[in-house]
Short mmCIF file of C-alpha atoms and ligand atoms in Angstrom, two decimals:
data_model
loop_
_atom_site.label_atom_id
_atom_site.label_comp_id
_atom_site.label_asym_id
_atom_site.label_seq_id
_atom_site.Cartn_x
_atom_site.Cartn_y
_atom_site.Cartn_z
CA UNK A 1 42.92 58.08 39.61
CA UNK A 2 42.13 56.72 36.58
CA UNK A 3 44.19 57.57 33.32
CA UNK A 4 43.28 59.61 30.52
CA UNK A 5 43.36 57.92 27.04
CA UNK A 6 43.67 59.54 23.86
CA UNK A 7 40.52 59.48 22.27
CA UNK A 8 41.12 61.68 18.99
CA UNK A 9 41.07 59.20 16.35
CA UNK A 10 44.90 59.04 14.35
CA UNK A 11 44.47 60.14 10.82
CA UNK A 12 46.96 61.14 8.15
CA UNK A 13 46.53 57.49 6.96
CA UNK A 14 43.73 57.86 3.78
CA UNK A 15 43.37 60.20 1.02
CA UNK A 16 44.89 63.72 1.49
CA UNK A 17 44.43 67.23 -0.03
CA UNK A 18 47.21 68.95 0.25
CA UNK A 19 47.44 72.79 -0.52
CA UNK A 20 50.55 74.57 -1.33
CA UNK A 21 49.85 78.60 -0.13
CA UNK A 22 53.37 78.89 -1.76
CA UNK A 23 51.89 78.11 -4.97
CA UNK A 24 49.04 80.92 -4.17
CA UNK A 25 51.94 83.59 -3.54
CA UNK A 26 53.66 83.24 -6.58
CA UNK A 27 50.48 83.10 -8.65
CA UNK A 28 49.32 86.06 -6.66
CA UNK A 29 52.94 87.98 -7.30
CA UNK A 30 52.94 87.49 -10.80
CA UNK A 31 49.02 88.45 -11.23
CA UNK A 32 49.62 91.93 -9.27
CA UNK A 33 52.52 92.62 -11.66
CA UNK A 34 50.35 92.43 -14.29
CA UNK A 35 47.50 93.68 -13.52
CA UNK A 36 47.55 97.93 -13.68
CA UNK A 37 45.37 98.34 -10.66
CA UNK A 38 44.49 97.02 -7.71
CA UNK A 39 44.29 93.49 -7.50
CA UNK A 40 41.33 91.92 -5.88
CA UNK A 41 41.32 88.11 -5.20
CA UNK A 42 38.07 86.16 -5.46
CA UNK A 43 38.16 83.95 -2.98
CA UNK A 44 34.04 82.47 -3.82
CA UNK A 45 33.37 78.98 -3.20
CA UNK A 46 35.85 78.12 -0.15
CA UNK A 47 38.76 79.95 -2.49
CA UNK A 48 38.13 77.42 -5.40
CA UNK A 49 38.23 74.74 -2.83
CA UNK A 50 41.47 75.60 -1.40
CA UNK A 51 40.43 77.48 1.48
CA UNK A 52 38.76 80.99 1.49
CA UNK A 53 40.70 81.96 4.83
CA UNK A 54 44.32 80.85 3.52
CA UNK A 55 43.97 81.67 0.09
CA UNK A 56 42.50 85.55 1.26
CA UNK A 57 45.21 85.88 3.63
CA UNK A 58 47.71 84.48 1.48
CA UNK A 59 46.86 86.65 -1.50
CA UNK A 60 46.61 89.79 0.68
CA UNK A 61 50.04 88.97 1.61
CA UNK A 62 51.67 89.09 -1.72
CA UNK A 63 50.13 92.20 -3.55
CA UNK A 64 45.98 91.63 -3.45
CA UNK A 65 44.46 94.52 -1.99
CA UNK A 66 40.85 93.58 -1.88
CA UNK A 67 38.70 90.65 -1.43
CA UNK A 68 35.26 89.68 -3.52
CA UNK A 69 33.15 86.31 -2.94
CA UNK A 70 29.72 86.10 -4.52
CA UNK A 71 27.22 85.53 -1.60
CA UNK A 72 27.25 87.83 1.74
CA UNK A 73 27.35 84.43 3.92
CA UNK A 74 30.65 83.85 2.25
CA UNK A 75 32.04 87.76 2.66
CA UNK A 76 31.51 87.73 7.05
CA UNK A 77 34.19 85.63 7.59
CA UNK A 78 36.82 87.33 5.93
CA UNK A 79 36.53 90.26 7.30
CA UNK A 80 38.41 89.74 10.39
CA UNK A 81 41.34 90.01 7.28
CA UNK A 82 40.48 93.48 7.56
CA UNK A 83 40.24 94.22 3.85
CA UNK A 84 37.66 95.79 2.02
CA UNK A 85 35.29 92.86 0.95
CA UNK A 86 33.18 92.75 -1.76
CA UNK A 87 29.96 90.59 -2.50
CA UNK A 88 28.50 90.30 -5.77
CA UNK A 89 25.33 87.96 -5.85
CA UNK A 90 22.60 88.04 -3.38
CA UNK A 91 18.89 87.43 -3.65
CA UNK A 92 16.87 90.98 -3.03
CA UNK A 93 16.11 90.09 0.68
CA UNK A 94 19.73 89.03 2.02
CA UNK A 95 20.83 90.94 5.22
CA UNK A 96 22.06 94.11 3.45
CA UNK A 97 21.52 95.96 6.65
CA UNK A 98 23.96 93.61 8.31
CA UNK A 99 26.63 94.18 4.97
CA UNK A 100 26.17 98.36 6.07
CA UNK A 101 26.79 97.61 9.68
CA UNK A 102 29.98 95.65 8.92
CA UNK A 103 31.45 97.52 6.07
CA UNK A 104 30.77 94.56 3.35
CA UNK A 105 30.87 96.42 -0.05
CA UNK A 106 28.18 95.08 -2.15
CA UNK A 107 27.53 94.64 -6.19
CA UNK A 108 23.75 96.15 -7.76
CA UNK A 109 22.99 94.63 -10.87
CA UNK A 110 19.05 95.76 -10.87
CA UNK A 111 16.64 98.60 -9.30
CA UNK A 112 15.07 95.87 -6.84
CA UNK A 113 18.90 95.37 -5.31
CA UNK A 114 18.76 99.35 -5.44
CA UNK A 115 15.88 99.76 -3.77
CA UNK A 116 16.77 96.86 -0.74
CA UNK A 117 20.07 98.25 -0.22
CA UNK A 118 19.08 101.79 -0.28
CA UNK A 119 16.42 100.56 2.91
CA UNK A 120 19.11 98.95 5.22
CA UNK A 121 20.06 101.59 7.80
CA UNK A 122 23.54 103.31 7.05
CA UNK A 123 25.03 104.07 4.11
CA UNK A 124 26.13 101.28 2.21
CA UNK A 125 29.11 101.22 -0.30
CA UNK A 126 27.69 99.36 -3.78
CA UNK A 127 29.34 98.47 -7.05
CA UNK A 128 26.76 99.14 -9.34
CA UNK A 129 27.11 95.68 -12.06
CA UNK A 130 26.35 95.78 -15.60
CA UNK A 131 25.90 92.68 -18.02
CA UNK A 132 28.88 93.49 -20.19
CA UNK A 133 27.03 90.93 -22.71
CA UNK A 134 26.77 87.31 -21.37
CA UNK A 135 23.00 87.48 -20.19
CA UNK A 136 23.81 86.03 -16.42
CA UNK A 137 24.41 88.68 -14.00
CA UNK A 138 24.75 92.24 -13.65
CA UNK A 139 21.71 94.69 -14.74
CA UNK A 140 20.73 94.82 -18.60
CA UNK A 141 22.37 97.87 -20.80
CA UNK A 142 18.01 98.97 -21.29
CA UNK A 143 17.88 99.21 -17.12
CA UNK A 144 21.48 101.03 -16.51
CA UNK A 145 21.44 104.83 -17.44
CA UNK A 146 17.83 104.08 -15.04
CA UNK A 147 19.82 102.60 -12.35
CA UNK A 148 23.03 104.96 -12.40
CA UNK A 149 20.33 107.66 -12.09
CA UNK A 150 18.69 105.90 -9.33
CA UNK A 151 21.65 105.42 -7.17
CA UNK A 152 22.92 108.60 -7.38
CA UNK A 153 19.51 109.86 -6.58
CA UNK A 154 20.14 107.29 -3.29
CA UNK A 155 23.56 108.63 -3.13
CA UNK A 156 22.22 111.90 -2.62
CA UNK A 157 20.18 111.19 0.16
CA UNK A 158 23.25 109.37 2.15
CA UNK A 159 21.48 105.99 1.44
CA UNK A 160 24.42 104.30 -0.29
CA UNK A 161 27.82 105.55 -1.50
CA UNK A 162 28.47 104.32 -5.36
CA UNK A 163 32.19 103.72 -4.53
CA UNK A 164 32.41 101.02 -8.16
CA UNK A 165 31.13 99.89 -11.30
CA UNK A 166 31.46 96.27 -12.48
CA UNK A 167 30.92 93.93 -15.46
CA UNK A 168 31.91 90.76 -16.38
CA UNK A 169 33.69 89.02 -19.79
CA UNK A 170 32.15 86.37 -20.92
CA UNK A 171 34.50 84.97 -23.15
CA UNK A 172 37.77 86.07 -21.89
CA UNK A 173 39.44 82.33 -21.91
CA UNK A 174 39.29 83.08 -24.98
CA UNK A 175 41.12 86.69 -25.87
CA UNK A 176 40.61 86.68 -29.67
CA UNK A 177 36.50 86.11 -29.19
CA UNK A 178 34.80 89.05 -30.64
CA UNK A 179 32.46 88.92 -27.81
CA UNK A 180 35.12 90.64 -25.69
CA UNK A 181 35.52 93.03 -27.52
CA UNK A 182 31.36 93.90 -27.41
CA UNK A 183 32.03 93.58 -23.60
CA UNK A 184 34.73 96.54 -22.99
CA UNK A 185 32.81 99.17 -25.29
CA UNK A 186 29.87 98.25 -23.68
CA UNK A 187 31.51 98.31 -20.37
CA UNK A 188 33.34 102.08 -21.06
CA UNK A 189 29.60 102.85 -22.57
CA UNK A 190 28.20 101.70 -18.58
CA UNK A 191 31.02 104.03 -16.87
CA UNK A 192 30.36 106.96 -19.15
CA UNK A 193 26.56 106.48 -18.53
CA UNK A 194 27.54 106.53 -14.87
CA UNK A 195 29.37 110.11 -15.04
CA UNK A 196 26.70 111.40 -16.76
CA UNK A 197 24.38 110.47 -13.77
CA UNK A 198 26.90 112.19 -12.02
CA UNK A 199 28.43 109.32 -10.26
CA UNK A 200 31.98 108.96 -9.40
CA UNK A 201 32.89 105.48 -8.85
CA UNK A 202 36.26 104.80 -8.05
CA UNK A 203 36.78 101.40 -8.72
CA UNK A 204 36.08 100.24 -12.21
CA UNK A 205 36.46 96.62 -12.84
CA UNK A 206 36.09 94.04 -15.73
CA UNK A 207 38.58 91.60 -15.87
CA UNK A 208 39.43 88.22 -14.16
CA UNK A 209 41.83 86.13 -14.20
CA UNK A 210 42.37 85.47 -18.12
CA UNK A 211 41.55 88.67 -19.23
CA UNK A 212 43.95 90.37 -16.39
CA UNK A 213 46.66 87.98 -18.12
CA UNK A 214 45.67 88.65 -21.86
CA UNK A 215 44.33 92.49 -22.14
CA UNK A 216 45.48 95.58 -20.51
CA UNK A 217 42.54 97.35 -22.25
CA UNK A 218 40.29 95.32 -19.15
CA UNK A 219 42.32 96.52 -16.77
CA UNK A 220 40.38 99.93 -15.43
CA UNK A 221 41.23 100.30 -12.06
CA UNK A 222 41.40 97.02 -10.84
CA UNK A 223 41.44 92.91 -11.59
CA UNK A 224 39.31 90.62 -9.88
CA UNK A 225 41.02 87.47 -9.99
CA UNK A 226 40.48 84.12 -8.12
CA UNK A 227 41.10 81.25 -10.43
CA UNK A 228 44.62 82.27 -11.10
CA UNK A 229 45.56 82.67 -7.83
CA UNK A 230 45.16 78.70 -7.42
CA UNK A 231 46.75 77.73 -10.64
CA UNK A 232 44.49 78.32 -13.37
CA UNK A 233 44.73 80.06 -16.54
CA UNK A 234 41.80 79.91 -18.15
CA UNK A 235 43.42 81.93 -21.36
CA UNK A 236 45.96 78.94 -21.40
CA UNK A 237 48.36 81.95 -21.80
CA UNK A 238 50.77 81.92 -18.70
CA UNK A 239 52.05 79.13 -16.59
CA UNK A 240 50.80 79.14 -13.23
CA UNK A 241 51.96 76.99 -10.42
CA UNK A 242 48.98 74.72 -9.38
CA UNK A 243 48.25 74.39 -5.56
CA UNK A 244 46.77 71.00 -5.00
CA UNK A 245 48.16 67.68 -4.48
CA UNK A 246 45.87 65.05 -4.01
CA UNK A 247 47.33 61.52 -2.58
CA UNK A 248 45.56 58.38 -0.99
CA UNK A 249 47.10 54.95 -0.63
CA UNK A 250 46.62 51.82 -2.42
CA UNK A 251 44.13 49.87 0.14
CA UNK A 252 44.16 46.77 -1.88
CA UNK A 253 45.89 44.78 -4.41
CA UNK A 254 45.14 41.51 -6.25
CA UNK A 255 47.26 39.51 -9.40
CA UNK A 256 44.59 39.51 -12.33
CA UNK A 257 44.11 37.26 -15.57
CA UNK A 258 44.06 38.59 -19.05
CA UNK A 259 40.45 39.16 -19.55
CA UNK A 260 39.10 39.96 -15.97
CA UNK A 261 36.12 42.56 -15.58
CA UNK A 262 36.26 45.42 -13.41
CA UNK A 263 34.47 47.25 -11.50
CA UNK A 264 30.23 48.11 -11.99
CA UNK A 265 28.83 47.08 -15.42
CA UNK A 266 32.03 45.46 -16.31
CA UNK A 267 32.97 48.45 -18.36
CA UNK A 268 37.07 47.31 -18.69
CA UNK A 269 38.41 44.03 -18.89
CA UNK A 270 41.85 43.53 -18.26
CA UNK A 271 43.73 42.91 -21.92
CA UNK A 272 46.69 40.99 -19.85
CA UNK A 273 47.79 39.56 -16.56
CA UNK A 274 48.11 42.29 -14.53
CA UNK A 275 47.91 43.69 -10.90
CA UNK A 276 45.07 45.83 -9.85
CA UNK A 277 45.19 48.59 -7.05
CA UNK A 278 42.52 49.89 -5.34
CA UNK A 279 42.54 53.68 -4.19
CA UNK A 280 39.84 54.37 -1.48
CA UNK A 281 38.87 57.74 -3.32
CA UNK A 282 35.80 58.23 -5.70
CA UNK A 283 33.20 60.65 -7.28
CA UNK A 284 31.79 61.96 -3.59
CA UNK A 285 35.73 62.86 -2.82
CA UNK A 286 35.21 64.59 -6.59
CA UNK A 287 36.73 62.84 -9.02
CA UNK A 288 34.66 63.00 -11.81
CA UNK A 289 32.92 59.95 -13.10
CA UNK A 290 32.92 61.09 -16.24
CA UNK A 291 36.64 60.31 -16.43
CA UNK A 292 36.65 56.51 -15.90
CA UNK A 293 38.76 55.01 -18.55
CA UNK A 294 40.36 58.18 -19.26
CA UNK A 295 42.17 59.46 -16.07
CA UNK A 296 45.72 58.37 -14.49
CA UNK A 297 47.32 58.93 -11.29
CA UNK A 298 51.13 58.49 -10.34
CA UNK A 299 52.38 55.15 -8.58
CA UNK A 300 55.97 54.89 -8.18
CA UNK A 301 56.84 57.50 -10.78
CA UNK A 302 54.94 55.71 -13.37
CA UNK A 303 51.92 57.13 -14.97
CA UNK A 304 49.15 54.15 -14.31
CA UNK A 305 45.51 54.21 -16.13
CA UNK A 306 42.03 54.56 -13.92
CA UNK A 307 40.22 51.06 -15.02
CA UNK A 308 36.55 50.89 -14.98
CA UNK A 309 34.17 53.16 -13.65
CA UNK A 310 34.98 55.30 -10.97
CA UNK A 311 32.52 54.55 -8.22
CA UNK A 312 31.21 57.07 -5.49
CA UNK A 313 34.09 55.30 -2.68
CA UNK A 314 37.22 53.96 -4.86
CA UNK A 315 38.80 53.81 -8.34
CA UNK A 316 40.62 50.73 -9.83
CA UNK A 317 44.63 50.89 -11.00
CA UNK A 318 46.31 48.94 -13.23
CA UNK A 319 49.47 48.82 -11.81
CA UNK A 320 50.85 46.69 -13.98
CA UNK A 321 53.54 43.33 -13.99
CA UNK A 322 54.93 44.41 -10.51
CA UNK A 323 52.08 45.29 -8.53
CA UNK A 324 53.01 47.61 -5.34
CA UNK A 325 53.36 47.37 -1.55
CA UNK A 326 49.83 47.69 0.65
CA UNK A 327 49.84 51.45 1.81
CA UNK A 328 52.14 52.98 -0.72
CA UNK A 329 51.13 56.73 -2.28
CA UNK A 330 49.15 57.06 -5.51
CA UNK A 331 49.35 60.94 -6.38
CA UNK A 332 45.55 61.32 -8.19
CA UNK A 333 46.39 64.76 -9.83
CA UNK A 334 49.56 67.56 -8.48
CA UNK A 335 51.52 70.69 -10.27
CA UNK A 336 53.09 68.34 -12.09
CA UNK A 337 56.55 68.22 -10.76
CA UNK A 338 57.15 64.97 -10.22
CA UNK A 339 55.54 63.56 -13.18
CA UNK A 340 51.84 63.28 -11.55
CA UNK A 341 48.86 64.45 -14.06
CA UNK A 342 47.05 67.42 -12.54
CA UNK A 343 43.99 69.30 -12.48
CA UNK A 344 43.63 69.64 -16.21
CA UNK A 345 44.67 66.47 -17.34
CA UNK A 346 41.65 65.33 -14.97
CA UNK A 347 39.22 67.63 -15.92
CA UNK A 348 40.22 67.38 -19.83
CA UNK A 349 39.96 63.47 -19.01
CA UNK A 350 36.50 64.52 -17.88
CA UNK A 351 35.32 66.76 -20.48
CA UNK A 352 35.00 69.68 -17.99
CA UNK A 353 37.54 72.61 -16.66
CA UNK A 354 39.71 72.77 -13.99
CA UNK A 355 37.54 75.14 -11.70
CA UNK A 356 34.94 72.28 -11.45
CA UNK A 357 37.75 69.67 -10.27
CA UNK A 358 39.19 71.91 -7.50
CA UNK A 359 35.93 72.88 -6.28
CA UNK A 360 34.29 69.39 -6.44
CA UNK A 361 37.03 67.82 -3.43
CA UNK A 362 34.84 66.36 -0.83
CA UNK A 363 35.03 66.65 2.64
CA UNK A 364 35.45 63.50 4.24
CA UNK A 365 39.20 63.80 2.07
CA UNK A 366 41.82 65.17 4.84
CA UNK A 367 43.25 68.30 4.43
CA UNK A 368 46.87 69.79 4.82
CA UNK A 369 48.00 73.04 4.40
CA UNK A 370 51.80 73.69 3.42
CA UNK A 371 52.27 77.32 4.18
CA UNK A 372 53.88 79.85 2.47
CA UNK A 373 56.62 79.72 4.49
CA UNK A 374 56.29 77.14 6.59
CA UNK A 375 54.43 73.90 6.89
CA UNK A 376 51.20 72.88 9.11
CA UNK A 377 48.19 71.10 9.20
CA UNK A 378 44.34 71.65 9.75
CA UNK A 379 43.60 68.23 11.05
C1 PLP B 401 34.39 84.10 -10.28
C2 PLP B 401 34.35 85.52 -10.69
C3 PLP B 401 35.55 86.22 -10.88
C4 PLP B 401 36.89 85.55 -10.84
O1 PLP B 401 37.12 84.96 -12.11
P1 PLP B 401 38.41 84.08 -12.38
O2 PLP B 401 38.32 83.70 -13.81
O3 PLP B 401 38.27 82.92 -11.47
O4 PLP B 401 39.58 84.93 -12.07
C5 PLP B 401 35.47 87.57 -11.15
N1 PLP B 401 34.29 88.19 -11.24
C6 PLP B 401 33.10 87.56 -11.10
C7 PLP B 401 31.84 88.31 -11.24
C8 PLP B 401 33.10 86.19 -10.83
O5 PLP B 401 31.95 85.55 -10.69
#
């Protein structure tokens, strides 16, 4: 007999996401309690990069209701959740007879969508979606009395069910922008055109995360919120508990002279003797490039500069006089507990906002997922 020998590779030694789902239940606690109806968590784009399947089941757990991702491909996999899903942006030929035969809920925002869903066998549920005035999705104010007419005309006929109406705020991050203002008239102008087509939708939503936190007048029946429930407040109006950590270990370090270039183009020179670290993380794992010479990270409870460029592998460190130990823990970006930046020191370090850090974490970076009660891991 011979022996069987391990094969699976060891990890847990390199760079590490790690999300906290106890972050995501207190953010998703304090959004419900806000919100005045049903709370629906957006869970698009892996859940902002933190998971779709945690975050969803995590939010559902602590007062969401509902669940909404933009394409369908992203809605079939949460639906062994069992809550209602919603998707809100597919091209005119996606598998809308495969949304009717599993229950997906999906957003109209123009006659074509209308017409397409209307064909599928069954009788699908729709949101009908309105441009509440930023010119990206959701059907134009001259095409909606046309289309609430439509659809009930569909509804009539058993072809869909009109169970919502939808819009969008453009500007909401920022609650005194007059432009938000344009969007709720126009938005109660949509629902009233609706009724007077004779539809009944039940849910009426318009606000996300910042407006849900900003301005009850959004509310309607329900908030769709997914930033918040991983930390950010895009209003900048309530403090949120972030819910990544990301960590990697110093892979190299070498004593310095005053003077000594670093990194491609030689775009920082060292102003004094100095150690350098280097962190085996770079723009594929997401970091932005665009915040070389800005960004820190955390090395032995000391904030420590990003020197040079940040290259698509690794990022430079000046650590400083001391220098540290081969293998010890840089913390790139955290909630900020322990002193760490996070997300939006990066992305203001970057000239961007925090949605595009969280997403941007690349896969080859390990992942670990601290429950909301209890602690375990993906890998
Ligand atoms: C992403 C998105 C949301 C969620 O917005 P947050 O600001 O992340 O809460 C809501 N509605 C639509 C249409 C979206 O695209």
């Amino acid at each position: 007999m011979t022996a069987v020998v391990a094969t699976r590779p060891r990890t847990g030694s390199g760079p590490r996401l790690e999300v906290d789902l106890g972050a995501v239940a207190d953010n998703t606690r304090l959004l419900a309690r806000r919100a005045a109806g049903e709370l629906m968590a957006v869970v698009k784009a892996d859940g902002f990069g933190h998971g779709a399947l945690d975050v969803a089941r995590t939010a559902l757990a602590h007062g969401a209701t509902r669940l909404g991702v933009t394409s369908l491909d992203e809605a079939w996999p949460l639906l062994e959740l069992g809550a209602p899903v919603l998707s809100w942006l597919n091209a005119v030929d996606a598998d809308f007879a495969m949304a009717t035969a599993r229950g997906v809920e999906v957003a109209v925002p123009s006659m074509q969508h209308l017409a397409a869903v209307a064909a599928a066998p069954g009788r699908t549920r729709v949101h009908l979606h309105v441009d509440a005035g930023m010119a990206r999705d959701g059907a134009d104010p001259s095409s909606w009395s046309l289309l609430c007419r439509t659809a009930r005309r569909a509804e009539q006929r058993g072809e869909v069910e009109v169970v919502g109406v939808m819009g969008h705020l453009g500007c909401a991050g920022t609650p005194g922008d007059e432009c938000n203002a344009l969007g709720r008239t126009r938005f109660v102008w949509a629902l009233e055109q609706a009724r007077a087509a004779g539809l009944r939708p039940r849910d009426r939503h318009l606000a996300s995360t910042a407006a849900t936190l900003t301005d009850p007048r959004t509310h309607h029946t329900m908030s769709r919120v997914g930033a918040g429930l991983v930390g950010i407040d895009p209003s900048g109006s309530t403090a949120l508990r972030g819910a990544m950590t990301l960590t990697a270990p110093v892979v190299s370090v070498r004593r310095v002279r005053a003077g000594t270039p670093v990194g491609y183009g030689h775009a920082h020179r060292t102003t004094s003797a100095t150690h350098l670290g280097l962190v085996p993380l770079g723009y594929a794992d997401g970091l932005p490039r665009a915040a070389s010479g800005r960004a820190e990270v955390l090395v032995r409870g000391l904030r420590r500069p990003v020197v040079g460029l940040v290259s698509m592998d690794q990022l430079v460190v000046d650590l400083g006089q001391r220098g540290v130990d081969l293998g010890e823990t840089v913390t790139v970006f955290g909630p900020g507990d322990a002193g760490e930046p996070t997300v939006a020191d990066w992305a203001a370090a970057a000239g961007t906002i925090e949605h595009e850090v969280v997403t941007g974490i690349g896969a080859r970076v390990e992942r670990r997922v601290l429950g909301a009660t209890h602690l375990r891991s993906l890998s």
